[in-house]
């Protein structure tokens, strides 16, 4: 019998819940390092003493940019934001609110209805409140180094993708876009019988070539969606006036190298502004970026995270 | 962005096992302190027992808890013995003195008369165990036995001491005789 002194070992358990699928990632935090202990492609129950981090899908999250008075305490600021949201959206039920500071005294405020949140947790097998709930897309973005100046970060996630307009470390606009790398992977699986991730890691030249051809056929669709969404994002940024020419660059965050290559190969003014991300920690291909992002977020709650080790 | 959290407060709980382990660990210093101090006590007591075998060989049991009581008992019995010895010492002393006094008056008398150059005639000695009576004649020009000396010496040991000159007569030429009587009570 192994005596686990949970109070000294800081276990973090990450649940990635998407469309009925669940995965569990267990790690220990010590000395600014996250050490991954195990990873399961199913729901594994956690200890009551663990720190539990869960993702939140965007279908239950709503956002708003609010002007809030300068308040020292976070709890008070959240209360003010909650009242403001109730007023604006005419809400009567309980909501969970969280604020991210943005430019010019405004805050990027996210909220979920508590009933939606609980229903989401229970339908995936979680019957207790997690310590941290962090939305998709932003979790992937957490692992990317934010560059100074005005940048667009396009996050192509497995289930949800989005565009985040940032000025340095501050979010100035946010949009969900209708691309899912999982859907693209399904497409490839229909044709080749293998998932995109498997093909990428196998190194099989034939399969890779086949996948590339399939991706080429849909690349124009992808690129047109992305280009449109970029333009809409820059135009709808209310906090400050920006244009495609005024932004310093566009960072494409995607786990799949093949999708990245497909997009970069297109000829267009917008694509010329694209660049690769600088990651703050090592990206393990066996894990999804949102899982790593959630793990990183769990670690930040306990202190600084200098590296993630498996 | 790092502080974003859409989950409302979760109660942090500790497992019972963790609590018990922490309790055990926190009690360890106290327990170890007590056990070490008990060990040191036993060591010191054993050292003492070995150092004074004359006293401690009479201990009836080696149970270290009863030692304190036994030591107290020993002290009491030894002090009783001491008192006893002192008492018997005193008794012996008294007895010796008593016996000494039975004959001391005579020895003193003979000592004194041998120091003197006068002639003495002891006419009678009586002693009944309590009172003595010496009756003698000293022949000489003067009496050489100083009554002060007698009083001071015999007075140390006898009570109701009297030294009387009963008679003083000329005997022959300038030689006189002195009739002395000593009396005293033990």
Coordinates of C-alpha atoms in Angstrom, one line a residue:
Chain A
X1 CA 0.0 0.0 0.0
X2 CA 1.5 3.2 -1.1
X3 CA 0.9 6.0 1.4
X4 CA 0.1 9.0 -0.6
X5 CA 0.5 12.3 1.2
X6 CA -1.6 14.2 -1.1
X7 CA -1.2 17.4 0.9
X8 CA 2.5 17.6 -0.1
X9 CA 2.4 16.3 -3.6
X10 CA 0.0 18.7 -5.5
X11 CA -1.7 16.4 -7.9
X12 CA -3.5 18.0 -10.8
X13 CA -6.1 16.1 -12.8
X14 CA -7.3 17.4 -16.2
X15 CA -10.5 16.3 -17.7
X16 CA -11.0 17.1 -21.4
X17 CA -14.7 16.6 -22.1
X18 CA -15.9 17.0 -25.7
X19 CA -19.0 15.6 -27.4
X20 CA -19.5 12.8 -25.0
X21 CA -15.8 11.7 -25.1
X22 CA -13.6 12.1 -22.0
X23 CA -9.9 11.9 -21.3
X24 CA -8.0 12.1 -18.0
X25 CA -4.6 13.5 -17.6
X26 CA -2.9 13.2 -14.2
X27 CA 0.2 15.1 -13.2
X28 CA 2.1 16.2 -10.2
X29 CA 3.4 19.8 -9.6
X30 CA 6.6 20.3 -7.9
X31 CA 9.4 22.9 -8.1
X32 CA 7.7 24.9 -10.9
X33 CA 7.6 21.7 -13.0
X34 CA 4.5 19.7 -14.1
X35 CA 5.3 16.0 -14.2
X36 CA 2.8 14.0 -16.1
X37 CA 2.0 10.7 -14.3
X38 CA -0.6 9.1 -16.6
X39 CA -3.0 9.7 -19.4
X40 CA -6.2 7.8 -20.1
X41 CA -8.6 8.0 -23.0
X42 CA -11.5 7.6 -20.6
X43 CA -12.9 9.2 -17.4
X44 CA -10.8 8.1 -14.4
X45 CA -12.1 9.2 -11.0
X46 CA -10.0 11.6 -9.0
X47 CA -9.0 11.9 -5.4
X48 CA -11.0 14.5 -3.3
X49 CA -7.6 16.2 -2.6
X50 CA -6.6 16.7 -6.2
X51 CA -6.9 19.9 -8.1
X52 CA -9.4 19.2 -10.9
X53 CA -9.3 21.2 -14.2
X54 CA -12.1 20.9 -16.7
X55 CA -12.6 22.4 -20.2
X56 CA -15.7 24.3 -21.0
X57 CA -17.2 24.1 -24.5
X58 CA -18.2 27.3 -26.2
X59 CA -21.8 26.4 -26.7
X60 CA -22.5 27.3 -23.1
X61 CA -20.2 30.3 -22.8
X62 CA -21.1 33.8 -23.6
X63 CA -18.7 36.8 -23.7
X64 CA -18.9 40.6 -23.5
X65 CA -16.6 43.6 -23.3
X66 CA -17.6 45.6 -20.3
X67 CA -16.3 48.8 -18.8
X68 CA -15.7 48.3 -15.1
X69 CA -14.6 50.8 -12.5
X70 CA -11.1 50.2 -11.1
X71 CA -11.6 47.7 -8.2
X72 CA -8.7 46.1 -6.2
X73 CA -10.3 42.9 -5.2
X74 CA -11.2 40.3 -7.9
X75 CA -14.3 39.1 -6.0
X76 CA -15.7 42.6 -6.0
X77 CA -15.0 43.1 -9.6
X78 CA -16.7 39.8 -10.5
X79 CA -19.7 40.9 -8.5
X80 CA -19.9 44.2 -10.4
X81 CA -19.5 42.4 -13.7
X82 CA -22.3 40.0 -12.7
X83 CA -24.7 42.8 -11.9
X84 CA -23.8 44.6 -15.2
X85 CA -24.4 41.4 -17.2
X86 CA -27.7 40.8 -15.5
X87 CA -28.8 44.3 -16.4
X88 CA -27.7 44.0 -20.0
X89 CA -28.9 40.5 -20.7
X90 CA -31.8 40.5 -18.4
X91 CA -30.7 37.4 -16.6
X92 CA -32.4 36.1 -13.5
X93 CA -30.6 32.7 -13.0
X94 CA -27.2 32.0 -11.3
X95 CA -24.2 32.6 -13.5
X96 CA -20.5 32.0 -13.2
X97 CA -18.5 35.0 -14.2
X98 CA -14.8 35.6 -14.9
X99 CA -13.0 38.7 -16.1
X100 CA -9.9 39.1 -18.2
X101 CA -8.4 42.7 -18.2
X102 CA -8.3 44.3 -21.6
X103 CA -7.4 47.7 -22.9
X104 CA -8.7 51.2 -21.9
X105 CA -10.3 50.1 -18.6
X106 CA -12.5 47.5 -20.3
X107 CA -12.7 43.8 -19.3
X108 CA -13.2 40.7 -21.5
X109 CA -16.0 39.1 -19.4
X110 CA -17.0 35.4 -19.9
X111 CA -20.0 33.7 -18.2
X112 CA -21.9 30.5 -18.1
X113 CA -25.3 29.8 -16.7
X114 CA -24.8 27.6 -13.7
X115 CA -27.5 25.1 -14.7
X116 CA -25.8 24.7 -18.2
X117 CA -22.5 24.2 -16.5
X118 CA -23.8 21.6 -14.0
X119 CA -25.6 19.8 -16.8
X120 CA -22.4 19.7 -18.9
X121 CA -20.4 18.3 -15.9
X122 CA -23.0 15.7 -15.0
X123 CA -23.5 14.5 -18.5
X124 CA -19.8 13.7 -18.6
X125 CA -19.7 11.9 -15.3
X126 CA -18.5 14.6 -13.0
X127 CA -20.7 15.0 -10.0
X128 CA -18.6 17.5 -8.1
X129 CA -17.5 21.1 -8.9
X130 CA -14.0 21.2 -10.4
X131 CA -11.4 23.7 -9.1
X132 CA -11.0 25.3 -12.5
X133 CA -13.1 25.4 -15.6
X134 CA -11.4 26.9 -18.6
X135 CA -12.9 27.4 -22.1
X136 CA -11.5 25.7 -25.2
X137 CA -9.4 27.7 -27.7
X138 CA -8.2 29.9 -24.8
X139 CA -6.7 26.9 -23.2
X140 CA -4.6 26.2 -26.4
X141 CA -3.7 29.8 -26.5
X142 CA -2.3 29.7 -23.0
X143 CA 0.7 27.6 -24.3
X144 CA 1.6 30.2 -26.9
X145 CA 4.0 33.1 -26.2
X146 CA 2.1 36.4 -26.7
X147 CA 4.1 38.7 -28.9
X148 CA 4.2 42.5 -28.4
X149 CA 2.1 44.6 -30.8
X150 CA -1.1 43.8 -32.5
X151 CA -1.4 40.1 -33.4
X152 CA -4.2 37.7 -34.5
X153 CA -4.0 34.2 -33.0
X154 CA -5.9 31.6 -35.1
X155 CA -6.3 28.5 -32.9
X156 CA -7.4 25.4 -34.9
X157 CA -8.6 23.0 -32.2
X158 CA -9.9 19.5 -32.4
X159 CA -13.5 20.4 -31.7
X160 CA -13.5 24.2 -31.6
X161 CA -11.5 26.8 -33.4
X162 CA -11.3 30.5 -32.9
X163 CA -9.6 33.8 -33.7
X164 CA -8.2 35.9 -30.8
X165 CA -7.3 39.5 -31.5
X166 CA -4.7 40.7 -29.1
X167 CA -2.7 43.7 -28.3
X168 CA 0.3 42.4 -26.4
X169 CA -1.1 40.4 -23.6
X170 CA -4.6 41.9 -23.8
X171 CA -7.5 40.3 -25.7
X172 CA -9.3 42.9 -27.8
X173 CA -11.6 40.6 -29.8
X174 CA -12.7 37.0 -29.9
X175 CA -14.5 34.9 -32.5
X176 CA -15.4 31.3 -32.9
X177 CA -14.8 29.9 -36.4
X178 CA -16.4 26.9 -38.0
X179 CA -13.4 24.7 -38.5
X180 CA -12.7 21.5 -36.5
X181 CA -9.5 19.5 -37.1
X182 CA -11.4 16.4 -36.0
X183 CA -13.8 16.8 -38.9
X184 CA -10.8 17.2 -41.2
X185 CA -9.3 14.1 -39.6
X186 CA -12.6 12.2 -40.2
X187 CA -12.5 13.1 -43.8
X188 CA -9.0 11.8 -44.2
X189 CA -10.0 8.6 -42.3
X190 CA -12.8 8.0 -44.7
X191 CA -10.4 8.1 -47.6
X192 CA -7.3 6.4 -46.1
X193 CA -8.6 4.5 -43.2
X194 CA -6.3 6.3 -40.7
X195 CA -6.6 9.4 -38.6
X196 CA -4.6 12.5 -39.5
X197 CA -2.5 12.3 -36.3
X198 CA -1.7 8.7 -37.0
X199 CA -0.5 9.4 -40.5
X200 CA 1.6 12.3 -39.4
X201 CA 3.4 10.3 -36.8
X202 CA 3.8 7.2 -38.8
X203 CA 6.1 8.7 -41.4
X204 CA 4.5 6.6 -44.1
X205 CA 5.3 8.5 -47.3
X206 CA 2.4 7.0 -49.3
X207 CA -0.2 7.9 -46.7
X208 CA 1.2 11.3 -46.2
X209 CA 1.1 12.1 -49.9
X210 CA -2.5 10.8 -50.0
X211 CA -3.5 12.9 -47.1
X212 CA -1.8 16.0 -48.6
X213 CA -3.8 15.6 -51.8
X214 CA -7.1 15.4 -49.8
X215 CA -6.1 18.4 -47.8
X216 CA -5.3 20.3 -51.0
X217 CA -8.9 19.8 -52.2
X218 CA -10.3 21.3 -49.1
X219 CA -7.6 23.9 -48.6
X220 CA -9.4 26.6 -50.6
X221 CA -12.5 26.2 -48.4
X222 CA -10.4 26.4 -45.2
X223 CA -8.5 29.4 -46.4
X224 CA -11.6 31.3 -47.5
X225 CA -13.2 30.7 -44.1
X226 CA -10.1 31.8 -42.3
X227 CA -9.6 34.9 -44.5
X228 CA -13.3 35.9 -44.1
X229 CA -13.1 35.4 -40.3
X230 CA -9.9 37.4 -40.1
X231 CA -11.5 40.4 -41.9
X232 CA -14.6 40.2 -39.7
X233 CA -12.5 40.0 -36.6
X234 CA -10.5 43.0 -37.4
X235 CA -13.5 45.0 -38.4
X236 CA -15.6 44.1 -35.4
X237 CA -12.9 45.0 -32.9
X238 CA -14.6 47.8 -31.1
X239 CA -11.9 48.6 -28.5
X240 CA -9.5 50.0 -31.1
X241 CA -9.5 50.6 -34.8
X242 CA -7.3 48.0 -36.6
X243 CA -7.0 46.8 -40.2
X244 CA -5.2 43.9 -41.9
X245 CA -2.4 46.3 -42.8
X246 CA -2.0 47.7 -39.3
X247 CA -1.6 44.3 -37.6
X248 CA 1.9 43.0 -36.9
X249 CA 1.1 39.4 -37.8
X250 CA -1.1 36.4 -37.6
X251 CA -0.1 33.3 -35.6
X252 CA -1.5 30.0 -36.7
X253 CA -1.8 27.6 -33.8
X254 CA -2.4 24.0 -34.9
X255 CA -1.2 20.7 -33.7
X256 CA -1.3 19.2 -37.2
X257 CA 1.8 20.1 -39.2
X258 CA 0.1 19.0 -42.4
X259 CA -2.9 21.3 -42.0
X260 CA -0.4 24.1 -41.2
X261 CA 1.6 23.4 -44.3
X262 CA -1.5 23.3 -46.5
X263 CA -2.6 26.7 -45.2
X264 CA 0.9 28.3 -45.5
X265 CA 1.2 27.1 -49.1
X266 CA -1.6 29.2 -50.3
X267 CA -0.8 32.4 -52.2
X268 CA -2.6 35.4 -50.6
X269 CA -1.7 38.7 -49.0
X270 CA -3.3 37.5 -45.7
X271 CA -1.4 34.2 -45.7
X272 CA 1.9 36.1 -46.2
X273 CA 1.3 37.6 -42.7
X274 CA 1.1 34.1 -41.1
X275 CA 3.8 32.9 -38.8
X276 CA 4.3 29.9 -36.5
X277 CA 3.8 30.1 -32.8
X278 CA 6.4 30.1 -30.1
X279 CA 5.4 27.6 -27.4
X280 CA 6.1 28.2 -23.8
X281 CA 6.4 24.4 -23.0
X282 CA 7.1 21.2 -24.9
X283 CA 4.2 20.0 -26.9
X284 CA 3.6 16.2 -26.6
X285 CA 2.0 14.9 -29.8
X286 CA 0.1 12.2 -27.8
X287 CA -1.9 14.9 -26.0
X288 CA -4.2 17.5 -27.5
X289 CA -3.1 21.1 -27.1
X290 CA -6.2 21.9 -25.1
X291 CA -5.3 19.2 -22.6
X292 CA -1.8 20.6 -22.2
X293 CA -3.2 24.1 -21.9
X294 CA -5.6 23.0 -19.1
X295 CA -2.7 21.3 -17.3
X296 CA -0.7 24.5 -17.6
X297 CA -3.6 26.4 -16.2
X298 CA -3.8 24.0 -13.3
X299 CA -0.1 24.5 -12.6
X300 CA -0.4 28.3 -12.6
X301 CA -2.9 28.0 -9.8
X302 CA -0.1 26.4 -7.7
X303 CA 2.8 28.6 -8.8
X304 CA 4.9 29.2 -11.9
X305 CA 5.1 26.5 -14.6
X306 CA 8.5 26.5 -16.2
X307 CA 8.1 23.1 -18.0
X308 CA 5.9 20.1 -18.5
X309 CA 7.6 16.8 -18.4
X310 CA 6.3 13.3 -19.1
Chain B
X1 CA -5.8 35.3 -19.1
X2 CA -4.0 33.2 -16.6
X3 CA -6.5 33.9 -13.9
X4 CA -9.6 33.0 -15.9
X5 CA -11.9 30.5 -14.2
X6 CA -15.5 29.7 -15.0
X7 CA -16.0 27.4 -12.1
X8 CA -17.4 28.7 -8.8
X9 CA -15.7 27.9 -5.5
X10 CA -14.9 24.3 -4.6
X11 CA -14.4 23.3 -1.0
X12 CA -11.0 21.9 -0.5
X13 CA -11.2 18.8 1.6
X14 CA -8.6 16.5 3.1
X15 CA -8.9 12.8 3.2
X16 CA -9.3 11.1 6.6
X17 CA -6.2 9.1 5.8
X18 CA -4.1 12.3 5.3
X19 CA -5.4 13.8 8.5
X20 CA -4.5 10.7 10.5
X21 CA -1.1 10.5 8.9
X22 CA -0.5 14.2 9.7
X23 CA -1.7 13.7 13.3
X24 CA 0.6 10.7 13.7
X25 CA 3.5 12.7 12.4
X26 CA 2.8 15.7 14.6
X27 CA 2.6 13.4 17.7
X28 CA 5.9 11.7 16.8
X29 CA 8.2 14.3 18.4
X30 CA 6.3 14.2 21.6
X31 CA 6.3 10.4 21.7
X32 CA 10.0 10.2 20.8
X33 CA 10.8 12.8 23.5
X34 CA 9.1 10.8 26.1
X35 CA 10.5 7.5 25.2
X36 CA 14.1 9.0 25.0
X37 CA 13.7 10.6 28.4
X38 CA 12.4 7.3 29.9
X39 CA 15.4 5.5 28.4
X40 CA 17.8 8.2 29.9
X41 CA 16.0 7.8 33.3
X42 CA 16.5 4.0 33.2
X43 CA 20.2 4.5 32.2
X44 CA 20.9 6.9 35.1
X45 CA 19.1 4.7 37.6
X46 CA 21.1 1.6 36.5
X47 CA 24.3 3.6 36.8
X48 CA 23.3 4.6 40.4
X49 CA 22.4 1.0 41.3
X50 CA 25.7 -0.2 40.1
X51 CA 27.7 2.5 41.9
X52 CA 26.3 1.8 45.4
X53 CA 25.9 -1.9 45.7
X54 CA 26.0 -1.9 49.5
X55 CA 22.8 0.0 49.7
X56 CA 21.0 -1.4 46.7
X57 CA 21.8 -5.1 46.9
X58 CA 19.0 -5.3 49.4
X59 CA 16.4 -4.2 47.0
X60 CA 13.7 -6.8 46.7
X61 CA 12.5 -6.1 43.2
X62 CA 14.1 -4.6 40.1
X63 CA 10.9 -3.0 38.8
X64 CA 12.0 0.5 38.0
X65 CA 8.7 2.0 38.8
X66 CA 8.8 0.8 42.5
X67 CA 12.4 2.0 43.0
X68 CA 11.4 5.4 44.2
X69 CA 9.2 3.8 46.9
X70 CA 11.8 1.3 47.8
X71 CA 14.5 4.0 48.1
X72 CA 12.3 5.9 50.4
X73 CA 11.7 2.8 52.5
X74 CA 15.5 2.2 52.5
X75 CA 16.2 5.7 53.7
X76 CA 13.6 5.3 56.5
X77 CA 15.0 2.0 57.6
X78 CA 18.6 3.1 57.5
X79 CA 17.8 6.2 59.5
X80 CA 16.0 4.0 62.0
X81 CA 19.1 1.8 62.2
X82 CA 21.2 4.9 62.6
X83 CA 19.0 6.1 65.5
X84 CA 19.2 2.6 67.0
X85 CA 23.0 2.6 66.8
X86 CA 23.3 6.0 68.2
X87 CA 21.0 5.0 71.1
X88 CA 23.0 1.8 71.8
X89 CA 26.1 3.9 71.5
X90 CA 24.8 6.2 74.1
X91 CA 23.8 3.3 76.3
X92 CA 27.2 1.7 76.1
X93 CA 28.8 5.0 76.8
X94 CA 26.6 5.6 79.8
X95 CA 27.3 2.1 81.0
X96 CA 31.0 2.5 80.7
X97 CA 30.8 5.8 82.6
X98 CA 28.8 4.2 85.2
X99 CA 31.2 1.3 85.7
X100 CA 34.1 3.8 85.6
X101 CA 32.6 5.7 88.4
X102 CA 32.3 2.7 90.5
X103 CA 36.1 2.6 90.8
X104 CA 37.3 6.1 89.8
X105 CA 37.1 7.6 93.2
X106 CA 39.5 5.0 94.6
X107 CA 41.9 5.3 91.7
X108 CA 41.9 9.0 92.1
X109 CA 42.5 8.7 95.8
X110 CA 45.5 6.4 95.2
X111 CA 46.8 8.6 92.4
X112 CA 46.7 11.6 94.7
X113 CA 48.3 10.0 97.6
X114 CA 51.1 8.5 95.5
X115 CA 51.9 12.0 94.2
X116 CA 52.1 13.2 97.7
X117 CA 55.1 12.7 100.1
X118 CA 53.0 12.5 103.1
X119 CA 52.1 9.2 104.7
X120 CA 48.5 8.0 104.5
X121 CA 46.5 5.6 106.5
X122 CA 43.4 4.4 104.9
X123 CA 41.0 3.5 107.7
X124 CA 37.9 2.8 105.9
X125 CA 36.3 2.7 102.4
X126 CA 32.6 2.1 101.9
X127 CA 30.8 1.8 98.6
X128 CA 27.3 0.5 98.1
X129 CA 27.1 1.1 94.4
X130 CA 25.7 4.6 94.8
X131 CA 27.5 6.3 97.5
X132 CA 31.2 6.1 98.5
X133 CA 32.9 7.0 101.7
X134 CA 36.6 7.2 102.2
X135 CA 38.0 7.7 105.7
X136 CA 41.8 8.3 106.0
X137 CA 44.5 9.9 108.0
X138 CA 47.2 12.0 106.4
X139 CA 50.5 12.3 108.4
X140 CA 52.7 15.2 107.5
X141 CA 53.7 18.7 108.3
X142 CA 50.9 20.1 106.1
X143 CA 48.2 18.6 104.2
X144 CA 49.3 18.2 100.6
X145 CA 46.0 17.1 99.3
X146 CA 44.3 20.2 98.1
X147 CA 40.6 20.0 98.6
X148 CA 40.0 22.2 95.6
X149 CA 41.6 19.7 93.4
X150 CA 39.4 17.0 94.8
X151 CA 36.3 19.0 94.3
X152 CA 37.1 19.9 90.8
X153 CA 38.2 16.5 89.7
X154 CA 35.7 14.3 91.6
X155 CA 33.0 16.9 91.1
X156 CA 33.0 16.0 87.4
X157 CA 31.7 12.6 88.1
X158 CA 30.1 12.6 91.5
X159 CA 27.3 14.6 93.1
X160 CA 26.9 15.7 96.7
X161 CA 30.7 15.7 97.2
X162 CA 32.0 16.6 100.5
X163 CA 35.6 16.7 101.8
X164 CA 35.8 17.2 105.5
X165 CA 38.6 17.4 107.9
X166 CA 37.3 15.7 110.9
X167 CA 40.3 16.1 113.1
X168 CA 43.7 17.7 113.2
X169 CA 46.1 16.8 115.8
X170 CA 49.7 17.0 116.5
X171 CA 51.3 13.6 116.4
X172 CA 55.0 13.7 116.8
X173 CA 57.1 16.7 116.9
X174 CA 55.8 19.0 114.1
X175 CA 54.2 16.1 112.3
X176 CA 50.5 16.4 112.4
X177 CA 47.8 14.1 111.3
X178 CA 44.7 15.1 109.4
X179 CA 41.6 13.0 109.5
X180 CA 39.8 13.3 106.2
X181 CA 36.5 12.0 105.1
X182 CA 35.4 12.0 101.5
X183 CA 31.8 11.4 100.6
X184 CA 30.1 11.4 97.3
X185 CA 27.2 10.1 95.3
X186 CA 27.4 8.6 91.8

